């Protein structure tokens, strides 16, 4: 009973993953989380320092959104992949060297994978390639 449910859940997840830019979105979300994590501070400090502190929150959150939206709407993958890549590059300037370069590199990788992903096409023989 339990193994049948697990098998059905795994089949659903595989079908979901193959019809969306899953890996690109995942890397973009992880990059945004890293940028956001290194931007966290006390709210008094954030409000006292102004835009420089808030920019890390905006860029990290924007990268995470750009990773999640193509999972829900795969047709928007190019737009949000490019926006996520730009936000990752901007994080180098506004947020502790882009999450100490790790968040920036994950964001660039994820944005490129998201923008470059394409759905499987059917071949002339009716098989998916």
mmCIF file of N, CA and C in Angstrom:
data_model
loop_
_atom_site.group_PDB
_atom_site.id
_atom_site.type_symbol
_atom_site.label_atom_id
_atom_site.label_comp_id
_atom_site.label_asym_id
_atom_site.label_seq_id
_atom_site.Cartn_x
_atom_site.Cartn_y
_atom_site.Cartn_z
ATOM 1 N N UNK A 1 0.825 -1.188 0.000
ATOM 2 C CA UNK A 1 0.000 0.000 0.000
ATOM 3 C C UNK A 1 0.870 1.253 0.000
ATOM 4 N N UNK A 2 1.802 1.322 0.968
ATOM 5 C CA UNK A 2 2.666 2.483 1.074
ATOM 6 C C UNK A 2 3.622 2.559 -0.115
ATOM 7 N N UNK A 3 4.160 1.420 -0.528
ATOM 8 C CA UNK A 3 5.083 1.435 -1.668
ATOM 9 C C UNK A 3 4.372 1.814 -2.951
ATOM 10 N N UNK A 4 3.101 1.441 -3.089
ATOM 11 C CA UNK A 4 2.341 1.832 -4.273
ATOM 12 C C UNK A 4 2.131 3.350 -4.297
ATOM 13 N N UNK A 5 1.855 3.931 -3.128
ATOM 14 C CA UNK A 5 1.690 5.383 -3.060
ATOM 15 C C UNK A 5 3.010 6.096 -3.344
ATOM 16 N N UNK A 6 4.098 5.566 -2.797
ATOM 17 C CA UNK A 6 5.404 6.158 -3.069
ATOM 18 C C UNK A 6 5.763 6.073 -4.545
ATOM 19 N N UNK A 7 5.461 4.929 -5.153
ATOM 20 C CA UNK A 7 5.743 4.759 -6.576
ATOM 21 C C UNK A 7 4.898 5.714 -7.414
ATOM 22 N N UNK A 8 3.635 5.876 -7.057
ATOM 23 C CA UNK A 8 2.769 6.811 -7.787
ATOM 24 C C UNK A 8 3.242 8.249 -7.600
ATOM 25 N N UNK A 9 3.666 8.580 -6.376
ATOM 26 C CA UNK A 9 4.186 9.923 -6.122
ATOM 27 C C UNK A 9 5.467 10.193 -6.882
ATOM 28 N N UNK A 10 6.332 9.181 -6.963
ATOM 29 C CA UNK A 10 7.580 9.338 -7.701
ATOM 30 C C UNK A 10 7.314 9.500 -9.196
ATOM 31 N N UNK A 11 6.341 8.745 -9.737
ATOM 32 C CA UNK A 11 5.981 8.897 -11.149
ATOM 33 C C UNK A 11 5.447 10.297 -11.424
ATOM 34 N N UNK A 12 4.604 10.807 -10.523
ATOM 35 C CA UNK A 12 4.074 12.162 -10.693
ATOM 36 C C UNK A 12 5.208 13.188 -10.670
ATOM 37 N N UNK A 13 6.145 13.040 -9.731
ATOM 38 C CA UNK A 13 7.254 13.976 -9.628
ATOM 39 C C UNK A 13 8.133 13.936 -10.874
ATOM 40 N N UNK A 14 8.397 12.751 -11.396
ATOM 41 C CA UNK A 14 9.203 12.635 -12.622
ATOM 42 C C UNK A 14 8.513 13.302 -13.799
ATOM 43 N N UNK A 15 7.200 13.103 -13.910
ATOM 44 C CA UNK A 15 6.458 13.753 -14.997
ATOM 45 C C UNK A 15 6.467 15.270 -14.816
ATOM 46 N N UNK A 16 6.307 15.733 -13.587
ATOM 47 C CA UNK A 16 6.353 17.173 -13.302
ATOM 48 C C UNK A 16 7.716 17.743 -13.653
ATOM 49 N N UNK A 17 8.766 17.058 -13.228
ATOM 50 C CA UNK A 17 10.136 17.538 -13.446
ATOM 51 C C UNK A 17 10.488 17.595 -14.925
ATOM 52 N N UNK A 18 9.982 16.675 -15.704
ATOM 53 C CA UNK A 18 10.340 16.629 -17.126
ATOM 54 C C UNK A 18 9.559 17.615 -17.982
ATOM 55 N N UNK A 19 8.491 18.189 -17.449
ATOM 56 C CA UNK A 19 7.700 19.137 -18.234
ATOM 57 C C UNK A 19 7.947 20.578 -17.817
ATOM 58 N N UNK A 20 8.939 20.806 -16.969
ATOM 59 C CA UNK A 20 9.245 22.145 -16.479
ATOM 60 C C UNK A 20 10.759 22.301 -16.337
ATOM 61 N N UNK A 21 11.248 23.550 -16.302
ATOM 62 C CA UNK A 21 12.695 23.771 -16.096
ATOM 63 C C UNK A 21 13.059 23.574 -14.625
ATOM 64 N N UNK A 22 12.941 22.347 -14.155
ATOM 65 C CA UNK A 22 13.069 22.050 -12.732
ATOM 66 C C UNK A 22 14.454 22.374 -12.182
ATOM 67 N N UNK A 23 15.499 21.862 -12.816
ATOM 68 C CA UNK A 23 16.845 22.028 -12.266
ATOM 69 C C UNK A 23 17.291 23.481 -12.328
ATOM 70 N N UNK A 24 16.980 24.177 -13.396
ATOM 71 C CA UNK A 24 17.318 25.594 -13.464
ATOM 72 C C UNK A 24 16.606 26.398 -12.391
ATOM 73 N N UNK A 25 15.323 26.108 -12.186
ATOM 74 C CA UNK A 25 14.574 26.794 -11.135
ATOM 75 C C UNK A 25 15.122 26.482 -9.759
ATOM 76 N N UNK A 26 15.524 25.238 -9.544
ATOM 77 C CA UNK A 26 16.076 24.853 -8.243
ATOM 78 C C UNK A 26 17.377 25.591 -7.961
ATOM 79 N N UNK A 27 18.288 25.651 -8.941
ATOM 80 C CA UNK A 27 19.553 26.357 -8.738
ATOM 81 C C UNK A 27 19.321 27.847 -8.528
ATOM 82 N N UNK A 28 18.353 28.410 -9.235
ATOM 83 C CA UNK A 28 18.055 29.834 -9.071
ATOM 84 C C UNK A 28 17.483 30.113 -7.688
ATOM 85 N N UNK A 29 16.615 29.249 -7.199
ATOM 86 C CA UNK A 29 16.065 29.417 -5.845
ATOM 87 C C UNK A 29 17.175 29.267 -4.806
ATOM 88 N N UNK A 30 18.056 28.287 -4.962
ATOM 89 C CA UNK A 30 19.158 28.110 -4.011
ATOM 90 C C UNK A 30 20.114 29.304 -4.041
ATOM 91 N N UNK A 31 20.373 29.849 -5.222
ATOM 92 C CA UNK A 31 21.219 31.042 -5.312
ATOM 93 C C UNK A 31 20.567 32.242 -4.639
ATOM 94 N N UNK A 32 19.270 32.429 -4.843
ATOM 95 C CA UNK A 32 18.555 33.512 -4.184
ATOM 96 C C UNK A 32 18.525 33.346 -2.684
ATOM 97 N N UNK A 33 18.359 32.110 -2.230
ATOM 98 C CA UNK A 33 18.363 31.856 -0.790
ATOM 99 C C UNK A 33 19.725 32.167 -0.191
ATOM 100 N N UNK A 34 20.793 31.835 -0.907
ATOM 101 C CA UNK A 34 22.140 32.118 -0.409
ATOM 102 C C UNK A 34 22.376 33.619 -0.319
ATOM 103 N N UNK A 35 21.978 34.362 -1.342
ATOM 104 C CA UNK A 35 22.117 35.820 -1.310
ATOM 105 C C UNK A 35 21.299 36.395 -0.165
ATOM 106 N N UNK A 36 20.085 35.914 -0.019
ATOM 107 C CA UNK A 36 19.212 36.400 1.045
ATOM 108 C C UNK A 36 19.767 36.047 2.426
ATOM 109 N N UNK A 37 20.320 34.861 2.562
ATOM 110 C CA UNK A 37 20.862 34.415 3.850
ATOM 111 C C UNK A 37 22.009 35.305 4.307
ATOM 112 N N UNK A 38 22.880 35.688 3.385
ATOM 113 C CA UNK A 38 24.007 36.536 3.740
ATOM 114 C C UNK A 38 23.610 38.003 3.882
ATOM 115 N N UNK A 39 22.373 38.343 3.514
ATOM 116 C CA UNK A 39 21.885 39.708 3.672
ATOM 117 C C UNK A 39 21.110 39.893 4.965
ATOM 118 N N UNK A 40 20.784 38.795 5.651
ATOM 119 C CA UNK A 40 19.960 38.902 6.842
ATOM 120 C C UNK A 40 20.688 39.632 7.955
ATOM 121 N N UNK A 41 19.931 40.442 8.654
ATOM 122 C CA UNK A 41 20.471 41.168 9.794
ATOM 123 C C UNK A 41 19.321 41.626 10.664
ATOM 124 N N UNK A 42 19.657 42.249 11.752
ATOM 125 C CA UNK A 42 18.624 42.776 12.643
ATOM 126 C C UNK A 42 17.828 43.855 11.916
ATOM 127 N N UNK A 43 16.526 43.896 12.155
ATOM 128 C CA UNK A 43 15.662 44.844 11.445
ATOM 129 C C UNK A 43 16.051 46.288 11.744
ATOM 130 N N UNK A 44 16.567 46.553 12.944
ATOM 131 C CA UNK A 44 17.022 47.904 13.263
ATOM 132 C C UNK A 44 18.224 48.282 12.402
ATOM 133 N N UNK A 45 19.116 47.338 12.186
ATOM 134 C CA UNK A 45 20.284 47.586 11.358
ATOM 135 C C UNK A 45 19.881 47.785 9.903
ATOM 136 N N UNK A 46 18.934 46.983 9.423
ATOM 137 C CA UNK A 46 18.485 47.089 8.036
ATOM 138 C C UNK A 46 17.847 48.449 7.783
ATOM 139 N N UNK A 47 16.981 48.892 8.688
ATOM 140 C CA UNK A 47 16.320 50.177 8.487
ATOM 141 C C UNK A 47 17.286 51.339 8.674
ATOM 142 N N UNK A 48 18.303 51.169 9.507
ATOM 143 C CA UNK A 48 19.268 52.251 9.719
ATOM 144 C C UNK A 48 20.214 52.404 8.538
ATOM 145 N N UNK A 49 20.605 51.308 7.900
ATOM 146 C CA UNK A 49 21.543 51.401 6.792
ATOM 147 C C UNK A 49 20.876 51.761 5.477
ATOM 148 N N UNK A 50 19.579 51.607 5.373
ATOM 149 C CA UNK A 50 18.856 52.077 4.195
ATOM 150 C C UNK A 50 18.872 51.108 3.039
ATOM 151 N N UNK A 51 19.022 51.662 1.834
ATOM 152 C CA UNK A 51 18.852 50.893 0.607
ATOM 153 C C UNK A 51 19.863 49.765 0.485
ATOM 154 N N UNK A 52 21.077 49.969 0.930
ATOM 155 C CA UNK A 52 22.092 48.920 0.778
ATOM 156 C C UNK A 52 21.681 47.625 1.460
ATOM 157 N N UNK A 53 21.029 47.708 2.594
ATOM 158 C CA UNK A 53 20.596 46.492 3.278
ATOM 159 C C UNK A 53 19.335 45.915 2.642
ATOM 160 N N UNK A 54 18.425 46.800 2.244
ATOM 161 C CA UNK A 54 17.165 46.335 1.657
ATOM 162 C C UNK A 54 17.404 45.727 0.278
ATOM 163 N N UNK A 55 18.418 46.201 -0.441
ATOM 164 C CA UNK A 55 18.692 45.688 -1.789
ATOM 165 C C UNK A 55 19.018 44.198 -1.760
ATOM 166 N N UNK A 56 19.706 43.731 -0.731
ATOM 167 C CA UNK A 56 20.001 42.294 -0.618
ATOM 168 C C UNK A 56 18.738 41.473 -0.487
ATOM 169 N N UNK A 57 17.777 41.984 0.279
ATOM 170 C CA UNK A 57 16.491 41.297 0.416
ATOM 171 C C UNK A 57 15.750 41.269 -0.917
ATOM 172 N N UNK A 58 15.734 42.400 -1.605
ATOM 173 C CA UNK A 58 15.002 42.481 -2.871
ATOM 174 C C UNK A 58 15.625 41.592 -3.941
ATOM 175 N N UNK A 59 16.928 41.612 -4.044
ATOM 176 C CA UNK A 59 17.599 40.809 -5.069
ATOM 177 C C UNK A 59 17.479 39.322 -4.763
ATOM 178 N N UNK A 60 17.709 38.932 -3.509
ATOM 179 C CA UNK A 60 17.587 37.513 -3.144
ATOM 180 C C UNK A 60 16.169 37.005 -3.313
ATOM 181 N N UNK A 61 15.194 37.791 -2.865
ATOM 182 C CA UNK A 61 13.793 37.402 -3.043
ATOM 183 C C UNK A 61 13.382 37.364 -4.501
ATOM 184 N N UNK A 62 13.894 38.316 -5.290
ATOM 185 C CA UNK A 62 13.599 38.319 -6.721
ATOM 186 C C UNK A 62 14.170 37.112 -7.431
ATOM 187 N N UNK A 63 15.374 36.715 -7.043
ATOM 188 C CA UNK A 63 15.967 35.510 -7.632
ATOM 189 C C UNK A 63 15.153 34.273 -7.285
ATOM 190 N N UNK A 64 14.679 34.206 -6.054
ATOM 191 C CA UNK A 64 13.869 33.053 -5.657
ATOM 192 C C UNK A 64 12.559 33.026 -6.445
ATOM 193 N N UNK A 65 11.924 34.182 -6.612
ATOM 194 C CA UNK A 65 10.690 34.228 -7.409
ATOM 195 C C UNK A 65 10.943 33.857 -8.864
ATOM 196 N N UNK A 66 12.066 34.328 -9.410
ATOM 197 C CA UNK A 66 12.390 33.995 -10.801
ATOM 198 C C UNK A 66 12.681 32.504 -10.975
ATOM 199 N N UNK A 67 13.025 31.822 -9.910
ATOM 200 C CA UNK A 67 13.201 30.374 -9.974
ATOM 201 C C UNK A 67 11.900 29.609 -9.815
ATOM 202 N N UNK A 68 10.945 30.183 -9.067
ATOM 203 C CA UNK A 68 9.680 29.484 -8.815
ATOM 204 C C UNK A 68 8.634 29.705 -9.911
ATOM 205 N N UNK A 69 8.601 30.879 -10.503
ATOM 206 C CA UNK A 69 7.565 31.178 -11.497
ATOM 207 C C UNK A 69 7.639 30.253 -12.713
ATOM 208 N N UNK A 70 8.825 29.966 -13.282
ATOM 209 C CA UNK A 70 8.843 29.030 -14.420
ATOM 210 C C UNK A 70 8.389 27.616 -14.070
ATOM 211 N N UNK A 71 8.442 27.242 -12.803
ATOM 212 C CA UNK A 71 7.921 25.925 -12.424
ATOM 213 C C UNK A 71 6.405 25.902 -12.532
ATOM 214 N N UNK A 72 5.761 27.033 -12.266
ATOM 215 C CA UNK A 72 4.304 27.115 -12.366
ATOM 216 C C UNK A 72 3.855 27.439 -13.781
ATOM 217 N N UNK A 73 4.629 28.242 -14.502
ATOM 218 C CA UNK A 73 4.281 28.656 -15.856
ATOM 219 C C UNK A 73 5.501 28.472 -16.761
ATOM 220 N N UNK A 74 5.725 27.281 -17.287
ATOM 221 C CA UNK A 74 6.931 27.018 -18.085
ATOM 222 C C UNK A 74 7.048 27.887 -19.339
ATOM 223 N N UNK A 75 5.959 28.433 -19.806
ATOM 224 C CA UNK A 75 6.007 29.303 -20.972
ATOM 225 C C UNK A 75 6.739 30.612 -20.711
ATOM 226 N N UNK A 76 6.917 30.960 -19.452
ATOM 227 C CA UNK A 76 7.598 32.199 -19.087
ATOM 228 C C UNK A 76 9.061 31.962 -18.720
ATOM 229 N N UNK A 77 9.607 30.828 -19.101
ATOM 230 C CA UNK A 77 10.944 30.451 -18.669
ATOM 231 C C UNK A 77 12.028 31.385 -19.183
ATOM 232 N N UNK A 78 11.911 31.866 -20.405
ATOM 233 C CA UNK A 78 12.960 32.716 -20.964
ATOM 234 C C UNK A 78 12.991 34.062 -20.251
ATOM 235 N N UNK A 79 11.823 34.661 -20.060
ATOM 236 C CA UNK A 79 11.744 35.963 -19.400
ATOM 237 C C UNK A 79 12.318 35.889 -17.990
ATOM 238 N N UNK A 80 11.848 34.946 -17.196
ATOM 239 C CA UNK A 80 12.281 34.885 -15.811
ATOM 240 C C UNK A 80 13.675 34.295 -15.663
ATOM 241 N N UNK A 81 14.124 33.494 -16.614
ATOM 242 C CA UNK A 81 15.507 33.034 -16.593
ATOM 243 C C UNK A 81 16.475 34.189 -16.814
ATOM 244 N N UNK A 82 16.143 35.070 -17.752
ATOM 245 C CA UNK A 82 16.999 36.229 -18.008
ATOM 246 C C UNK A 82 16.959 37.222 -16.853
ATOM 247 N N UNK A 83 15.766 37.478 -16.310
ATOM 248 C CA UNK A 83 15.666 38.391 -15.163
ATOM 249 C C UNK A 83 16.430 37.823 -13.969
ATOM 250 N N UNK A 84 16.318 36.520 -13.733
ATOM 251 C CA UNK A 84 17.049 35.890 -12.641
ATOM 252 C C UNK A 84 18.549 35.975 -12.823
ATOM 253 N N UNK A 85 19.021 35.846 -14.058
ATOM 254 C CA UNK A 85 20.452 35.958 -14.329
ATOM 255 C C UNK A 85 20.942 37.377 -14.073
ATOM 256 N N UNK A 86 20.171 38.361 -14.514
ATOM 257 C CA UNK A 86 20.543 39.763 -14.267
ATOM 258 C C UNK A 86 20.560 40.057 -12.767
ATOM 259 N N UNK A 87 19.556 39.575 -12.045
ATOM 260 C CA UNK A 87 19.537 39.779 -10.595
ATOM 261 C C UNK A 87 20.731 39.115 -9.917
ATOM 262 N N UNK A 88 21.139 37.960 -10.419
ATOM 263 C CA UNK A 88 22.303 37.278 -9.847
ATOM 264 C C UNK A 88 23.562 38.107 -10.047
ATOM 265 N N UNK A 89 23.716 38.704 -11.222
ATOM 266 C CA UNK A 89 24.887 39.543 -11.475
ATOM 267 C C UNK A 89 24.826 40.808 -10.615
ATOM 268 N N UNK A 90 23.633 41.382 -10.459
ATOM 269 C CA UNK A 90 23.463 42.582 -9.631
ATOM 270 C C UNK A 90 23.768 42.273 -8.177
ATOM 271 N N UNK A 91 23.533 41.047 -7.744
ATOM 272 C CA UNK A 91 23.790 40.691 -6.344
ATOM 273 C C UNK A 91 25.264 40.824 -5.985
ATOM 274 N N UNK A 92 26.136 40.760 -6.962
ATOM 275 C CA UNK A 92 27.563 40.938 -6.701
ATOM 276 C C UNK A 92 27.829 42.312 -6.097
ATOM 277 N N UNK A 93 27.086 43.316 -6.558
ATOM 278 C CA UNK A 93 27.297 44.689 -6.114
ATOM 279 C C UNK A 93 26.513 45.007 -4.842
ATOM 280 N N UNK A 94 25.264 44.545 -4.754
ATOM 281 C CA UNK A 94 24.387 45.007 -3.679
ATOM 282 C C UNK A 94 24.338 44.091 -2.462
ATOM 283 N N UNK A 95 24.899 42.904 -2.524
ATOM 284 C CA UNK A 95 24.708 41.976 -1.409
ATOM 285 C C UNK A 95 25.950 41.147 -1.118
ATOM 286 N N UNK A 96 26.862 41.676 -0.341
ATOM 287 C CA UNK A 96 28.009 40.902 0.147
ATOM 288 C C UNK A 96 28.655 40.038 -0.932
ATOM 289 N N UNK A 97 29.046 40.663 -2.013
ATOM 290 C CA UNK A 97 29.656 39.954 -3.144
ATOM 291 C C UNK A 97 28.779 38.811 -3.645
ATOM 292 N N UNK A 98 27.481 39.047 -3.722
ATOM 293 C CA UNK A 98 26.559 38.044 -4.251
ATOM 294 C C UNK A 98 26.494 36.797 -3.410
ATOM 295 N N UNK A 99 26.391 36.958 -2.113
ATOM 296 C CA UNK A 99 26.397 35.778 -1.235
ATOM 297 C C UNK A 99 27.752 35.122 -1.248
ATOM 298 N N UNK A 100 28.810 35.958 -1.178
ATOM 299 C CA UNK A 100 30.198 35.494 -1.232
ATOM 300 C C UNK A 100 30.430 34.637 -2.478
ATOM 301 N N UNK A 101 29.951 35.112 -3.592
ATOM 302 C CA UNK A 101 30.088 34.534 -4.934
ATOM 303 C C UNK A 101 29.305 33.241 -5.134
ATOM 304 N N UNK A 102 28.985 32.527 -4.091
ATOM 305 C CA UNK A 102 28.267 31.252 -4.237
ATOM 306 C C UNK A 102 26.855 31.502 -4.761
ATOM 307 N N UNK A 103 26.126 32.426 -4.135
ATOM 308 C CA UNK A 103 24.763 32.725 -4.564
ATOM 309 C C UNK A 103 24.725 33.275 -5.973
ATOM 310 N N UNK A 104 25.692 34.115 -6.308
ATOM 311 C CA UNK A 104 25.736 34.676 -7.650
ATOM 312 C C UNK A 104 25.977 33.582 -8.688
ATOM 313 N N UNK A 105 26.927 32.706 -8.434
ATOM 314 C CA UNK A 105 27.226 31.642 -9.404
ATOM 315 C C UNK A 105 26.057 30.664 -9.546
ATOM 316 N N UNK A 106 25.416 30.315 -8.428
ATOM 317 C CA UNK A 106 24.245 29.439 -8.513
ATOM 318 C C UNK A 106 23.116 30.124 -9.286
ATOM 319 N N UNK A 107 22.949 31.428 -9.062
ATOM 320 C CA UNK A 107 21.908 32.174 -9.767
ATOM 321 C C UNK A 107 22.163 32.266 -11.257
ATOM 322 N N UNK A 108 23.409 32.498 -11.641
ATOM 323 C CA UNK A 108 23.738 32.564 -13.067
ATOM 324 C C UNK A 108 23.524 31.203 -13.723
ATOM 325 N N UNK A 109 23.974 30.141 -13.057
ATOM 326 C CA UNK A 109 23.772 28.789 -13.574
ATOM 327 C C UNK A 109 22.281 28.474 -13.718
ATOM 328 N N UNK A 110 21.516 28.760 -12.674
ATOM 329 C CA UNK A 110 20.084 28.474 -12.710
ATOM 330 C C UNK A 110 19.339 29.303 -13.730
ATOM 331 N N UNK A 111 19.676 30.585 -13.837
ATOM 332 C CA UNK A 111 19.017 31.433 -14.828
ATOM 333 C C UNK A 111 19.307 30.968 -16.249
ATOM 334 N N UNK A 112 20.552 30.581 -16.507
ATOM 335 C CA UNK A 112 20.905 30.092 -17.839
ATOM 336 C C UNK A 112 20.198 28.770 -18.146
ATOM 337 N N UNK A 113 20.134 27.886 -17.153
ATOM 338 C CA UNK A 113 19.450 26.603 -17.368
ATOM 339 C C UNK A 113 17.949 26.809 -17.567
ATOM 340 N N UNK A 114 17.368 27.764 -16.848
ATOM 341 C CA UNK A 114 15.939 28.034 -16.984
ATOM 342 C C UNK A 114 15.629 28.620 -18.352
ATOM 343 N N UNK A 115 16.424 29.598 -18.783
ATOM 344 C CA UNK A 115 16.176 30.224 -20.082
ATOM 345 C C UNK A 115 16.454 29.260 -21.238
ATOM 346 N N UNK A 116 17.409 28.370 -21.068
ATOM 347 C CA UNK A 116 17.783 27.457 -22.139
ATOM 348 C C UNK A 116 16.958 26.184 -22.214
ATOM 349 N N UNK A 117 16.124 25.939 -21.218
ATOM 350 C CA UNK A 117 15.334 24.706 -21.194
ATOM 351 C C UNK A 117 14.261 24.757 -22.276
ATOM 352 N N UNK A 118 13.952 23.607 -22.848
ATOM 353 C CA UNK A 118 12.864 23.509 -23.815
ATOM 354 C C UNK A 118 12.107 22.219 -23.605
ATOM 355 N N UNK A 119 10.808 22.229 -23.852
ATOM 356 C CA UNK A 119 10.045 20.994 -23.683
ATOM 357 C C UNK A 119 10.463 19.957 -24.706
ATOM 358 N N UNK A 120 10.258 18.692 -24.342
ATOM 359 C CA UNK A 120 10.566 17.613 -25.277
ATOM 360 C C UNK A 120 9.669 17.732 -26.496
ATOM 361 N N UNK A 121 10.264 17.500 -27.645
ATOM 362 C CA UNK A 121 9.495 17.538 -28.887
ATOM 363 C C UNK A 121 9.250 16.118 -29.367
ATOM 364 N N UNK A 122 8.148 15.945 -30.033
ATOM 365 C CA UNK A 122 7.853 14.645 -30.634
ATOM 366 C C UNK A 122 8.596 14.566 -31.963
ATOM 367 N N UNK A 123 9.183 13.410 -32.240
ATOM 368 C CA UNK A 123 9.856 13.217 -33.516
ATOM 369 C C UNK A 123 8.820 12.859 -34.574
ATOM 370 N N UNK A 124 9.262 12.730 -35.778
ATOM 371 C CA UNK A 124 8.356 12.387 -36.879
ATOM 372 C C UNK A 124 7.732 10.997 -36.692
ATOM 373 N N UNK A 125 8.411 10.116 -35.956
ATOM 374 C CA UNK A 125 7.897 8.773 -35.728
ATOM 375 C C UNK A 125 6.931 8.708 -34.545
ATOM 376 N N UNK A 126 6.746 9.857 -33.870
ATOM 377 C CA UNK A 126 5.835 9.875 -32.741
ATOM 378 C C UNK A 126 6.500 9.574 -31.403
ATOM 379 N N UNK A 127 7.844 9.397 -31.442
ATOM 380 C CA UNK A 127 8.572 9.152 -30.204
ATOM 381 C C UNK A 127 9.116 10.469 -29.693
ATOM 382 N N UNK A 128 9.220 10.598 -28.387
ATOM 383 C CA UNK A 128 9.795 11.824 -27.834
ATOM 384 C C UNK A 128 11.306 11.721 -27.882
ATOM 385 N N UNK A 129 11.938 12.860 -28.194
ATOM 386 C CA UNK A 129 13.400 12.876 -28.291
ATOM 387 C C UNK A 129 14.012 13.540 -27.100
#
